[in-house]
Short mmCIF file of C-alpha atoms in Angstrom, two decimals:
data_model
loop_
_atom_site.label_atom_id
_atom_site.label_comp_id
_atom_site.label_asym_id
_atom_site.label_seq_id
_atom_site.Cartn_x
_atom_site.Cartn_y
_atom_site.Cartn_z
CA UNK A 1 0.00 0.00 0.00
CA UNK A 2 1.18 3.44 -0.91
CA UNK A 3 2.12 5.66 1.98
CA UNK A 4 -0.42 8.18 0.81
CA UNK A 5 -3.21 5.62 0.77
CA UNK A 6 -2.24 4.39 4.19
CA UNK A 7 -2.31 7.93 5.57
CA UNK A 8 -5.78 8.43 4.14
CA UNK A 9 -6.99 5.15 5.62
CA UNK A 10 -5.59 6.06 9.03
CA UNK A 11 -7.31 9.42 8.82
CA UNK A 12 -10.60 7.71 7.89
CA UNK A 13 -10.17 5.34 10.78
CA UNK A 14 -9.64 8.06 13.32
CA UNK A 15 -12.70 9.84 12.00
CA UNK A 16 -14.72 6.63 12.41
CA UNK A 17 -15.52 6.51 8.69
CA UNK A 18 -13.92 3.16 7.90
CA UNK A 19 -15.91 0.05 7.18
CA UNK A 20 -15.10 -3.20 8.96
CA UNK A 21 -13.29 -4.41 5.80
CA UNK A 22 -11.23 -1.25 5.57
CA UNK A 23 -10.16 -1.65 9.15
CA UNK A 24 -8.97 -5.17 8.41
CA UNK A 25 -6.98 -3.87 5.46
CA UNK A 26 -5.56 -1.13 7.65
CA UNK A 27 -4.48 -3.58 10.33
CA UNK A 28 -2.68 -5.89 7.95
CA UNK A 29 -1.08 -2.95 6.12
CA UNK A 30 0.19 -1.55 9.40
CA UNK A 31 1.57 -4.91 10.46
CA UNK A 32 3.97 -4.78 7.51
CA UNK A 33 5.35 -1.39 8.50
CA UNK A 34 8.15 -0.88 10.92
CA UNK A 35 8.54 2.23 13.02
CA UNK A 36 5.46 3.76 11.53
CA UNK A 37 2.19 4.37 13.28
CA UNK A 38 3.57 2.70 16.39
CA UNK A 39 0.72 4.07 18.45
CA UNK A 40 -1.92 2.49 16.21
CA UNK A 41 -0.04 -0.78 15.99
CA UNK A 42 0.18 -0.92 19.77
CA UNK A 43 -3.52 -0.05 20.00
CA UNK A 44 -4.54 -2.79 17.60
CA UNK A 45 -2.39 -5.24 19.49
CA UNK A 46 -4.04 -4.12 22.71
CA UNK A 47 -7.54 -4.46 21.25
CA UNK A 48 -6.96 -7.97 20.03
CA UNK A 49 -5.63 -8.95 23.42
CA UNK A 50 -8.67 -7.50 25.14
CA UNK A 51 -10.84 -10.11 23.51
CA UNK A 52 -9.06 -12.83 25.40
CA UNK A 53 -9.45 -11.27 28.81
CA UNK A 54 -10.16 -13.94 31.35
CA UNK A 55 -13.82 -13.82 32.22
CA UNK A 56 -15.34 -15.07 35.44
CA UNK A 57 -17.61 -18.08 35.69
CA UNK A 58 -21.12 -16.75 35.87
CA UNK A 59 -23.97 -18.50 37.58
CA UNK A 60 -26.72 -19.36 35.13
CA UNK A 61 -29.96 -18.36 36.86
CA UNK A 62 -32.08 -20.40 34.46
CA UNK A 63 -30.01 -23.39 35.37
CA UNK A 64 -30.10 -22.64 39.06
CA UNK A 65 -33.81 -22.17 39.20
CA UNK A 66 -35.24 -25.24 37.58
CA UNK A 67 -32.65 -27.67 36.47
CA UNK A 68 -31.44 -28.81 39.87
CA UNK A 69 -34.95 -29.88 40.82
CA UNK A 70 -35.39 -31.67 37.55
CA UNK A 71 -31.97 -33.13 37.85
CA UNK A 72 -32.65 -34.48 41.28
CA UNK A 73 -35.73 -36.28 40.08
CA UNK A 74 -33.95 -37.68 37.08
CA UNK A 75 -31.03 -38.86 39.10
CA UNK A 76 -33.34 -40.53 41.62
CA UNK A 77 -35.08 -42.28 38.77
CA UNK A 78 -31.81 -43.40 37.38
CA UNK A 79 -30.74 -44.64 40.76
CA UNK A 80 -33.94 -46.66 40.95
CA UNK A 81 -33.44 -47.92 37.42
CA UNK A 82 -29.83 -48.74 38.08
CA UNK A 83 -30.77 -50.51 41.30
CA UNK A 84 -33.45 -52.53 39.53
CA UNK A 85 -31.01 -53.50 36.81
CA UNK A 86 -28.36 -54.32 39.37
CA UNK A 87 -30.76 -56.55 41.27
CA UNK A 88 -31.77 -58.29 38.08
CA UNK A 89 -28.19 -58.82 37.08
CA UNK A 90 -27.31 -60.14 40.51
CA UNK A 91 -30.38 -62.37 40.49
CA UNK A 92 -29.51 -63.62 37.04
CA UNK A 93 -26.00 -64.51 38.05
CA UNK A 94 -27.12 -65.93 41.34
CA UNK A 95 -29.50 -68.35 39.73
CA UNK A 96 -27.13 -69.08 36.95
CA UNK A 97 -24.52 -69.81 39.50
CA UNK A 98 -26.78 -72.15 41.45
CA UNK A 99 -27.48 -73.92 38.17
CA UNK A 100 -23.82 -74.10 37.49
CA UNK A 101 -23.15 -75.57 40.91
CA UNK A 102 -25.71 -78.31 40.48
CA UNK A 103 -24.73 -78.97 36.90
CA UNK A 104 -21.45 -80.52 37.93
CA UNK A 105 -21.85 -83.78 36.08
CA UNK A 106 -22.07 -86.94 38.13
CA UNK A 107 -20.68 -88.99 35.29
CA UNK A 108 -17.81 -88.32 32.97
CA UNK A 109 -18.40 -91.31 30.70
CA UNK A 110 -21.38 -90.85 28.36
CA UNK A 111 -21.95 -94.58 28.22
CA UNK A 112 -22.17 -94.80 31.99
CA UNK A 113 -24.33 -91.70 32.11
CA UNK A 114 -26.68 -93.20 29.52
CA UNK A 115 -27.01 -96.44 31.47
CA UNK A 116 -27.81 -94.62 34.69
CA UNK A 117 -30.19 -92.24 32.97
CA UNK A 118 -32.01 -95.21 31.53
CA UNK A 119 -32.27 -96.81 34.94
CA UNK A 120 -33.81 -93.65 36.26
CA UNK A 121 -36.15 -93.39 33.31
CA UNK A 122 -37.16 -96.97 33.87
CA UNK A 123 -38.26 -96.10 37.39
CA UNK A 124 -40.12 -93.11 36.02
CA UNK A 125 -41.65 -95.29 33.36
CA UNK A 126 -42.80 -97.93 35.78
CA UNK A 127 -44.30 -95.28 38.03
CA UNK A 128 -46.17 -93.83 35.10
CA UNK A 129 -47.44 -97.26 34.20
CA UNK A 130 -48.45 -97.91 37.76
CA UNK A 131 -50.34 -94.67 37.74
CA UNK A 132 -51.93 -95.51 34.41
CA UNK A 133 -53.21 -98.82 35.63
CA UNK A 134 -54.74 -97.17 38.67
CA UNK A 135 -56.02 -94.38 36.49
CA UNK A 136 -57.87 -96.86 34.37
CA UNK A 137 -59.89 -97.67 37.47
CA UNK A 138 -60.27 -94.20 38.81
CA UNK A 139 -60.59 -92.04 35.76
CA UNK A 140 -61.80 -88.98 37.52
CA UNK A 141 -58.90 -88.70 39.84
CA UNK A 142 -56.39 -88.68 37.03
CA UNK A 143 -57.98 -86.20 34.78
CA UNK A 144 -54.82 -84.35 34.14
CA UNK A 145 -52.86 -87.38 33.17
CA UNK A 146 -55.61 -88.47 30.84
CA UNK A 147 -55.56 -85.09 29.26
CA UNK A 148 -52.06 -85.77 28.13
CA UNK A 149 -52.69 -89.39 27.32
CA UNK A 150 -55.79 -88.67 25.25
CA UNK A 151 -53.83 -86.53 22.90
CA UNK A 152 -51.85 -89.41 21.60
CA UNK B 1 -38.73 -41.48 32.11
CA UNK B 2 -40.83 -42.05 35.15
CA UNK B 3 -42.87 -44.57 33.22
CA UNK B 4 -39.76 -46.26 32.03
CA UNK B 5 -38.55 -46.73 35.57
CA UNK B 6 -41.94 -47.88 36.74
CA UNK B 7 -42.07 -50.34 33.88
CA UNK B 8 -38.66 -51.57 34.77
CA UNK B 9 -39.58 -52.05 38.40
CA UNK B 10 -42.84 -53.68 37.39
CA UNK B 11 -41.00 -55.94 34.98
CA UNK B 12 -38.63 -56.89 37.72
CA UNK B 13 -41.47 -57.55 40.14
CA UNK B 14 -43.05 -59.84 37.59
CA UNK B 15 -39.84 -61.48 36.55
CA UNK B 16 -38.28 -62.04 39.92
CA UNK B 17 -40.74 -64.73 41.03
CA UNK B 18 -40.27 -66.32 37.62
CA UNK B 19 -36.56 -66.30 38.13
CA UNK B 20 -36.81 -67.68 41.62
CA UNK B 21 -39.35 -70.25 40.47
CA UNK B 22 -37.15 -71.71 37.84
CA UNK B 23 -34.45 -71.60 40.42
CA UNK B 24 -36.45 -73.24 43.17
CA UNK B 25 -36.01 -76.87 42.22
CA UNK B 26 -32.44 -76.25 41.16
CA UNK B 27 -31.88 -74.50 44.46
CA UNK B 28 -33.36 -77.49 46.20
CA UNK B 29 -30.98 -79.82 44.44
CA UNK B 30 -27.98 -77.67 45.19
CA UNK B 31 -29.12 -77.33 48.78
CA UNK B 32 -28.56 -81.03 49.38
CA UNK B 33 -25.95 -81.91 46.85
CA UNK B 34 -23.17 -81.64 49.37
CA UNK B 35 -25.14 -83.51 52.01
CA UNK B 36 -23.63 -86.98 52.16
CA UNK B 37 -26.82 -88.60 53.40
CA UNK B 38 -28.26 -87.82 49.95
CA UNK B 39 -27.41 -89.45 46.69
CA UNK B 40 -27.25 -86.92 43.93
CA UNK B 41 -27.17 -87.66 40.25
CA UNK B 42 -26.79 -84.93 37.74
CA UNK B 43 -26.55 -85.40 34.00
CA UNK B 44 -26.10 -82.17 32.14
CA UNK B 45 -27.24 -81.18 28.70
CA UNK B 46 -23.72 -81.49 27.37
CA UNK B 47 -23.55 -85.03 28.71
CA UNK B 48 -26.82 -85.84 26.96
CA UNK B 49 -25.33 -84.37 23.83
CA UNK B 50 -22.44 -86.80 24.26
CA UNK B 51 -24.91 -89.63 24.84
CA UNK B 52 -26.69 -88.70 21.65
CA UNK B 53 -23.38 -89.05 19.87
CA UNK B 54 -22.85 -92.57 21.16
CA UNK B 55 -23.06 -95.34 18.62
CA UNK B 56 -23.56 -98.18 20.99
CA UNK B 57 -25.37 -101.42 20.34
CA UNK B 58 -25.87 -101.90 24.03
CA UNK B 59 -28.62 -99.28 24.16
CA UNK B 60 -32.05 -100.16 22.89
CA UNK B 61 -33.01 -97.94 19.94
CA UNK B 62 -36.28 -96.91 21.51
CA UNK B 63 -34.56 -96.04 24.74
CA UNK B 64 -31.94 -94.18 22.74
CA UNK B 65 -34.66 -92.19 21.04
CA UNK B 66 -35.86 -90.99 24.42
CA UNK B 67 -32.38 -90.22 25.65
CA UNK B 68 -31.67 -88.19 22.54
CA UNK B 69 -34.52 -85.87 23.38
CA UNK B 70 -33.45 -85.26 26.95
CA UNK B 71 -31.45 -82.17 27.83
CA UNK B 72 -30.99 -82.66 31.52
CA UNK B 73 -31.62 -84.97 34.42
CA UNK B 74 -31.27 -84.54 38.13
CA UNK B 75 -31.96 -87.08 40.80
CA UNK B 76 -31.90 -86.64 44.52
CA UNK B 77 -32.46 -89.63 46.80
CA UNK B 78 -32.21 -90.34 50.48
CA UNK B 79 -32.75 -93.50 52.46
CA UNK B 80 -34.68 -91.92 55.32
CA UNK B 81 -37.32 -89.38 56.27
CA UNK B 82 -38.94 -89.55 52.85
CA UNK B 83 -42.16 -87.99 54.06
CA UNK B 84 -40.47 -84.89 55.39
CA UNK B 85 -38.66 -84.18 52.17
CA UNK B 86 -41.68 -85.10 50.12
CA UNK B 87 -43.66 -82.34 51.80
CA UNK B 88 -40.77 -79.95 51.52
CA UNK B 89 -40.63 -80.35 47.76
CA UNK B 90 -44.41 -80.32 47.51
CA UNK B 91 -44.53 -76.81 48.90
CA UNK B 92 -41.71 -75.76 46.67
CA UNK B 93 -43.27 -77.15 43.55
CA UNK B 94 -46.74 -75.68 43.96
CA UNK B 95 -46.18 -72.44 42.14
CA UNK B 96 -43.61 -73.60 39.68
CA UNK B 97 -45.82 -73.86 36.62
CA UNK B 98 -45.80 -77.62 36.93
CA UNK B 99 -49.03 -79.47 36.46
CA UNK B 100 -49.78 -82.43 38.59
CA UNK B 101 -50.26 -85.39 36.33
CA UNK B 102 -50.41 -88.24 38.73
CA UNK B 103 -50.86 -88.65 42.42
CA UNK B 104 -50.76 -91.96 44.22
CA UNK B 105 -51.05 -92.40 47.90
CA UNK B 106 -50.85 -95.87 49.33
CA UNK B 107 -49.63 -97.47 52.55
CA UNK B 108 -47.82 -94.39 53.82
CA UNK B 109 -46.15 -93.80 50.48
CA UNK B 110 -46.70 -90.79 48.30
CA UNK B 111 -45.92 -90.52 44.65
CA UNK B 112 -46.45 -87.55 42.40
CA UNK B 113 -45.62 -86.93 38.82
CA UNK B 114 -45.61 -83.38 37.53
CA UNK B 115 -45.32 -82.21 33.99
CA UNK B 116 -44.80 -78.94 32.22
CA UNK B 117 -46.28 -78.75 28.76
CA UNK B 118 -44.25 -77.25 25.95
CA UNK B 119 -47.45 -75.95 24.41
CA UNK B 120 -47.84 -78.87 22.04
CA UNK B 121 -48.19 -82.56 22.86
CA UNK B 122 -44.82 -82.84 24.47
CA UNK B 123 -43.64 -82.09 27.96
CA UNK B 124 -40.54 -80.04 28.49
CA UNK B 125 -40.18 -81.17 32.05
CA UNK B 126 -41.25 -84.15 34.10
CA UNK B 127 -40.77 -84.33 37.82
CA UNK B 128 -41.14 -87.50 39.83
CA UNK B 129 -41.51 -87.17 43.55
CA UNK B 130 -41.79 -90.17 45.81
CA UNK B 131 -41.55 -90.37 49.53
CA UNK B 132 -42.21 -92.84 52.30
CA UNK B 133 -40.81 -93.48 55.74
CA UNK B 134 -37.57 -94.94 54.43
CA UNK B 135 -37.13 -93.46 51.01
CA UNK B 136 -37.11 -90.16 49.21
CA UNK B 137 -36.77 -89.73 45.47
CA UNK B 138 -36.85 -86.51 43.52
CA UNK B 139 -36.23 -86.80 39.81
CA UNK B 140 -36.31 -83.97 37.31
CA UNK B 141 -36.08 -84.69 33.62
CA UNK B 142 -35.95 -81.93 31.02
CA UNK B 143 -36.13 -82.08 27.28
CA UNK B 144 -38.79 -83.06 24.77
CA UNK B 145 -40.66 -85.82 26.49
CA UNK B 146 -43.72 -87.86 25.75
CA UNK B 147 -45.62 -89.80 28.38
CA UNK B 148 -46.38 -92.39 25.78
CA UNK B 149 -42.72 -93.04 25.07
CA UNK B 150 -41.87 -93.03 28.74
CA UNK B 151 -44.56 -95.50 29.64
CA UNK B 152 -43.44 -97.75 26.80
CA UNK B 153 -39.91 -97.68 28.10
CA UNK B 154 -40.28 -100.06 31.01
CA UNK B 155 -41.99 -102.61 28.77
CA UNK B 156 -39.26 -102.25 26.17
CA UNK B 157 -36.50 -102.65 28.67
CA UNK B 158 -38.12 -105.55 30.45
CA UNK B 159 -38.72 -107.51 27.31
CA UNK C 1 -41.56 -19.93 24.32
CA UNK C 2 -39.07 -22.23 25.92
CA UNK C 3 -37.47 -19.77 28.30
CA UNK C 4 -34.73 -22.13 29.38
CA UNK C 5 -33.67 -22.82 25.85
CA UNK C 6 -33.74 -19.17 24.82
CA UNK C 7 -31.78 -18.16 27.88
CA UNK C 8 -29.24 -20.91 27.53
CA UNK C 9 -28.81 -20.37 23.79
CA UNK C 10 -29.07 -16.61 23.40
CA UNK C 11 -28.42 -14.96 26.73
CA UNK C 12 -25.97 -16.91 28.82
CA UNK C 13 -23.40 -17.40 26.04
CA UNK C 14 -23.12 -13.59 25.84
CA UNK C 15 -21.83 -13.42 29.41
CA UNK C 16 -18.22 -13.01 28.31
CA UNK C 17 -18.99 -10.22 25.86
CA UNK C 18 -21.16 -8.44 28.39
CA UNK C 19 -18.41 -8.74 30.95
CA UNK C 20 -15.83 -7.21 28.64
CA UNK C 21 -18.30 -4.50 27.71
CA UNK C 22 -19.02 -3.69 31.32
CA UNK C 23 -15.31 -3.75 32.06
CA UNK C 24 -14.70 -1.17 29.34
CA UNK C 25 -17.00 1.14 31.26
CA UNK C 26 -16.36 0.40 34.92
CA UNK C 27 -12.68 -0.57 34.55
CA UNK C 28 -12.85 -2.91 37.53
CA UNK C 29 -12.97 -6.68 37.27
CA UNK C 30 -15.09 -7.27 40.34
CA UNK C 31 -17.61 -4.57 39.48
CA UNK C 32 -17.96 -5.83 35.92
CA UNK C 33 -18.51 -9.31 37.29
CA UNK C 34 -21.24 -8.07 39.61
CA UNK C 35 -22.85 -6.14 36.81
CA UNK C 36 -23.07 -9.10 34.48
CA UNK C 37 -24.28 -11.50 37.14
CA UNK C 38 -26.98 -9.02 38.12
CA UNK C 39 -27.99 -8.61 34.50
CA UNK C 40 -28.23 -12.35 33.98
CA UNK C 41 -30.51 -12.70 36.97
CA UNK C 42 -32.60 -9.68 36.00
CA UNK C 43 -33.05 -10.90 32.44
CA UNK C 44 -34.08 -14.33 33.62
CA UNK C 45 -36.59 -12.86 36.03
CA UNK C 46 -38.05 -10.74 33.23
CA UNK C 47 -38.50 -13.67 30.88
CA UNK C 48 -42.21 -12.93 30.63
CA UNK C 49 -41.28 -9.64 28.92
CA UNK C 50 -38.91 -11.08 26.36
CA UNK C 51 -41.62 -11.21 23.73
CA UNK C 52 -41.74 -7.42 23.85
CA UNK C 53 -38.03 -7.00 23.35
CA UNK C 54 -37.27 -6.14 19.78
CA UNK C 55 -33.65 -7.15 19.96
CA UNK C 56 -32.53 -9.39 22.77
CA UNK C 57 -28.85 -8.89 22.03
CA UNK C 58 -29.05 -5.09 21.97
CA UNK C 59 -31.26 -5.12 25.06
CA UNK C 60 -28.66 -7.07 26.99
CA UNK C 61 -25.92 -4.63 26.07
CA UNK C 62 -28.10 -1.64 26.86
CA UNK C 63 -29.00 -3.06 30.25
CA UNK C 64 -25.35 -3.81 30.89
CA UNK C 65 -24.39 -0.29 29.86
CA UNK C 66 -26.97 1.32 32.13
CA UNK C 67 -26.11 -0.80 35.13
CA UNK C 68 -22.40 -0.23 34.53
CA UNK C 69 -22.92 3.52 34.40
CA UNK C 70 -24.99 3.35 37.59
CA UNK C 71 -22.20 1.52 39.35
CA UNK C 72 -19.78 4.10 38.07
CA UNK C 73 -21.91 6.97 39.43
CA UNK C 74 -22.07 5.28 42.82
CA UNK C 75 -18.34 5.28 42.83
CA UNK C 76 -17.54 8.68 41.43
CA UNK C 77 -13.98 8.45 42.39
CA UNK C 78 -13.68 5.38 40.22
CA UNK C 79 -14.22 7.40 37.08
CA UNK C 80 -10.61 7.91 36.27
CA UNK C 81 -9.03 5.22 38.34
CA UNK C 82 -6.25 3.33 36.82
CA UNK C 83 -7.40 -0.16 35.84
CA UNK C 84 -6.03 -2.94 37.88
CA UNK C 85 -4.43 -4.64 34.93
CA UNK C 86 -6.50 -7.22 33.15
CA UNK C 87 -5.59 -10.84 33.26
CA UNK C 88 -4.83 -11.51 29.67
CA UNK C 89 -3.76 -14.82 28.36
CA UNK C 90 -0.39 -14.84 26.70
CA UNK C 91 0.03 -15.53 23.00
CA UNK C 92 -3.54 -14.49 22.45
CA UNK C 93 -2.88 -11.71 19.98
CA UNK C 94 -4.33 -12.09 16.55
CA UNK C 95 -2.10 -13.27 13.77
CA UNK C 96 -1.74 -9.82 12.30
CA UNK C 97 -1.39 -7.59 15.31
CA UNK C 98 1.81 -7.05 17.07
CA UNK C 99 2.02 -8.64 20.47
CA UNK C 100 2.36 -5.75 22.85
CA UNK C 101 4.41 -5.85 25.95
CA UNK C 102 3.08 -5.60 29.46
CA UNK C 103 4.45 -2.06 29.70
CA UNK C 104 2.76 -0.92 26.54
CA UNK C 105 -0.44 -2.53 27.70
CA UNK C 106 -0.30 -0.56 30.91
CA UNK C 107 0.28 2.69 29.08
CA UNK C 108 -2.70 2.03 26.84
CA UNK C 109 -4.83 1.08 29.85
CA UNK C 110 -4.02 4.40 31.42
CA UNK C 111 -4.73 6.29 28.23
CA UNK C 112 -8.09 4.59 27.80
CA UNK C 113 -8.95 5.33 31.42
CA UNK C 114 -8.76 9.04 30.67
CA UNK C 115 -11.50 8.79 28.05
CA UNK C 116 -15.07 9.26 29.11
CA UNK C 117 -17.25 6.16 29.50
CA UNK C 118 -19.17 6.66 26.26
CA UNK C 119 -15.94 6.89 24.27
CA UNK C 120 -14.63 3.81 26.06
CA UNK C 121 -17.70 1.75 25.36
CA UNK C 122 -17.96 2.59 21.66
CA UNK C 123 -14.25 1.98 21.13
CA UNK C 124 -14.56 -1.33 22.93
CA UNK C 125 -17.57 -2.42 20.89
CA UNK C 126 -15.96 -1.38 17.62
CA UNK C 127 -12.31 -2.19 18.05
CA UNK C 128 -12.44 -5.14 20.39
CA UNK C 129 -15.75 -6.81 19.58
CA UNK C 130 -15.94 -5.68 15.96
CA UNK C 131 -19.60 -4.63 15.85
CA UNK C 132 -20.92 -2.42 13.06
CA UNK C 133 -21.79 1.19 13.77
CA UNK C 134 -25.47 0.32 13.59
CA UNK C 135 -25.10 -2.54 16.05
CA UNK C 136 -23.22 -0.28 18.42
CA UNK C 137 -25.97 2.33 18.15
CA UNK C 138 -28.56 -0.32 19.00
CA UNK C 139 -26.61 -1.64 21.93
CA UNK C 140 -25.75 1.69 23.48
CA UNK C 141 -28.99 3.55 22.81
CA UNK C 142 -27.02 6.20 20.93
CA UNK C 143 -27.59 7.50 17.44
CA UNK C 144 -25.22 6.46 14.69
CA UNK C 145 -23.84 9.99 14.60
CA UNK C 146 -23.18 9.94 18.33
CA UNK C 147 -21.43 6.60 17.98
CA UNK C 148 -19.14 7.97 15.27
CA UNK C 149 -18.45 11.24 17.05
CA UNK C 150 -17.48 9.42 20.23
CA UNK C 151 -15.37 6.95 18.31
CA UNK C 152 -13.61 9.80 16.55
CA UNK C 153 -12.93 11.79 19.70
CA UNK C 154 -11.82 8.74 21.59
CA UNK C 155 -9.42 7.56 18.90
CA UNK C 156 -8.03 11.05 18.42
CA UNK C 157 -7.43 11.38 22.13
CA UNK C 158 -5.81 7.95 22.38
CA UNK C 159 -3.43 8.61 19.52
CA UNK C 160 -2.42 11.93 21.02
CA UNK C 161 -1.69 10.37 24.40
CA UNK C 162 0.12 7.37 23.02
CA UNK C 163 2.27 9.34 20.62
CA UNK C 164 3.61 11.26 23.59
CA UNK C 165 4.37 8.18 25.63
CA UNK C 166 5.50 5.48 23.23
#
């Protein structure tokens, strides 16, 4: 920028006739000059620093007034929800665990397991047959069994 | 949000008895499994899977067919105080979704068979409970069971 | 109208700007802080009236200006006090502007303190915050001509003082 133009721009600036764009041009033009317009350069430096002044933390009254109440309710609900979930999880694991404890296999050999299972089923079978033979005599009393038997 | 929590609590209230119900018999088994006066037999689903994989001529095909449809078996027996334990289990079993299929009472001996339908013609669980002065038997069989097949079994095996 | 949302989106985020604006008038950190906190509370309490406010942004600045001037009147002796040195963060100068030393900053602080409060506020709004002349007029309740006259006198005065001291 010509010195003359710069002088005119500075004059316009001081008279508060510059547009925002012109002021940007002025600032960058001044930044390239050394030992000229030191006062303005210092001022512009000062102004740009002012924008980063540390500001205090303000209390938000809208936040203060209503949100804490709301928040409290929400957090209580979440506590309840979390507690319910926690109980369910604990219950789930508890019962799973008790299953796991009992599910320690008695037999390690499938053949042996099969033989014993069959022995047990045989007892079950004979009991069912015993019941069936009685049921034939006392139909009424074994309604439920008949319900299943009649299906077949 | 409030509804969500209420639903959750409600859900839990509904589910928790269900959870404890399915647990009740299992809990009963585990309660006595370390008691040496009891005989405990447990055959897990993975063991039944292994049984299904057996290619043995020693097992009757019909019996094998039943075994292949079983996913679990638990037996608890004791040689004394059968009546006490019988009543204990009876109370436990009442609200378990098990339907009483058979009840025999003779000469101081009680026998019950409970079944849980799978919604079709099969039972997904059969429980045998027998108790007298000197004996106690609790047997739980799970899988895809048919009374017909089971009743045939003793004839098959005895022939 | 969702008052909370409007306040949280349009009012509270202006706190920093209002603080700097108030500071340009009252020249004291603690007073500016009080001013802005009071304004925030007042604006929130007047939320029923917001619908009648033509320009929320300008209204906030005007309220801040008036309260700042009130505080200044209550402390007449504060009018030309030397500012207590702002806490500025280092390396915060723009890419173009020269970073000024602490000494220079102090000299400029003093020079600005000698301006009257209207000159200080328009210079702040224009040179620090970068508002247009019209926006400054709206915010300060001045006419555009008054804004420009005060800007002109303030800048002239500052240059004169700084040229003697730098």
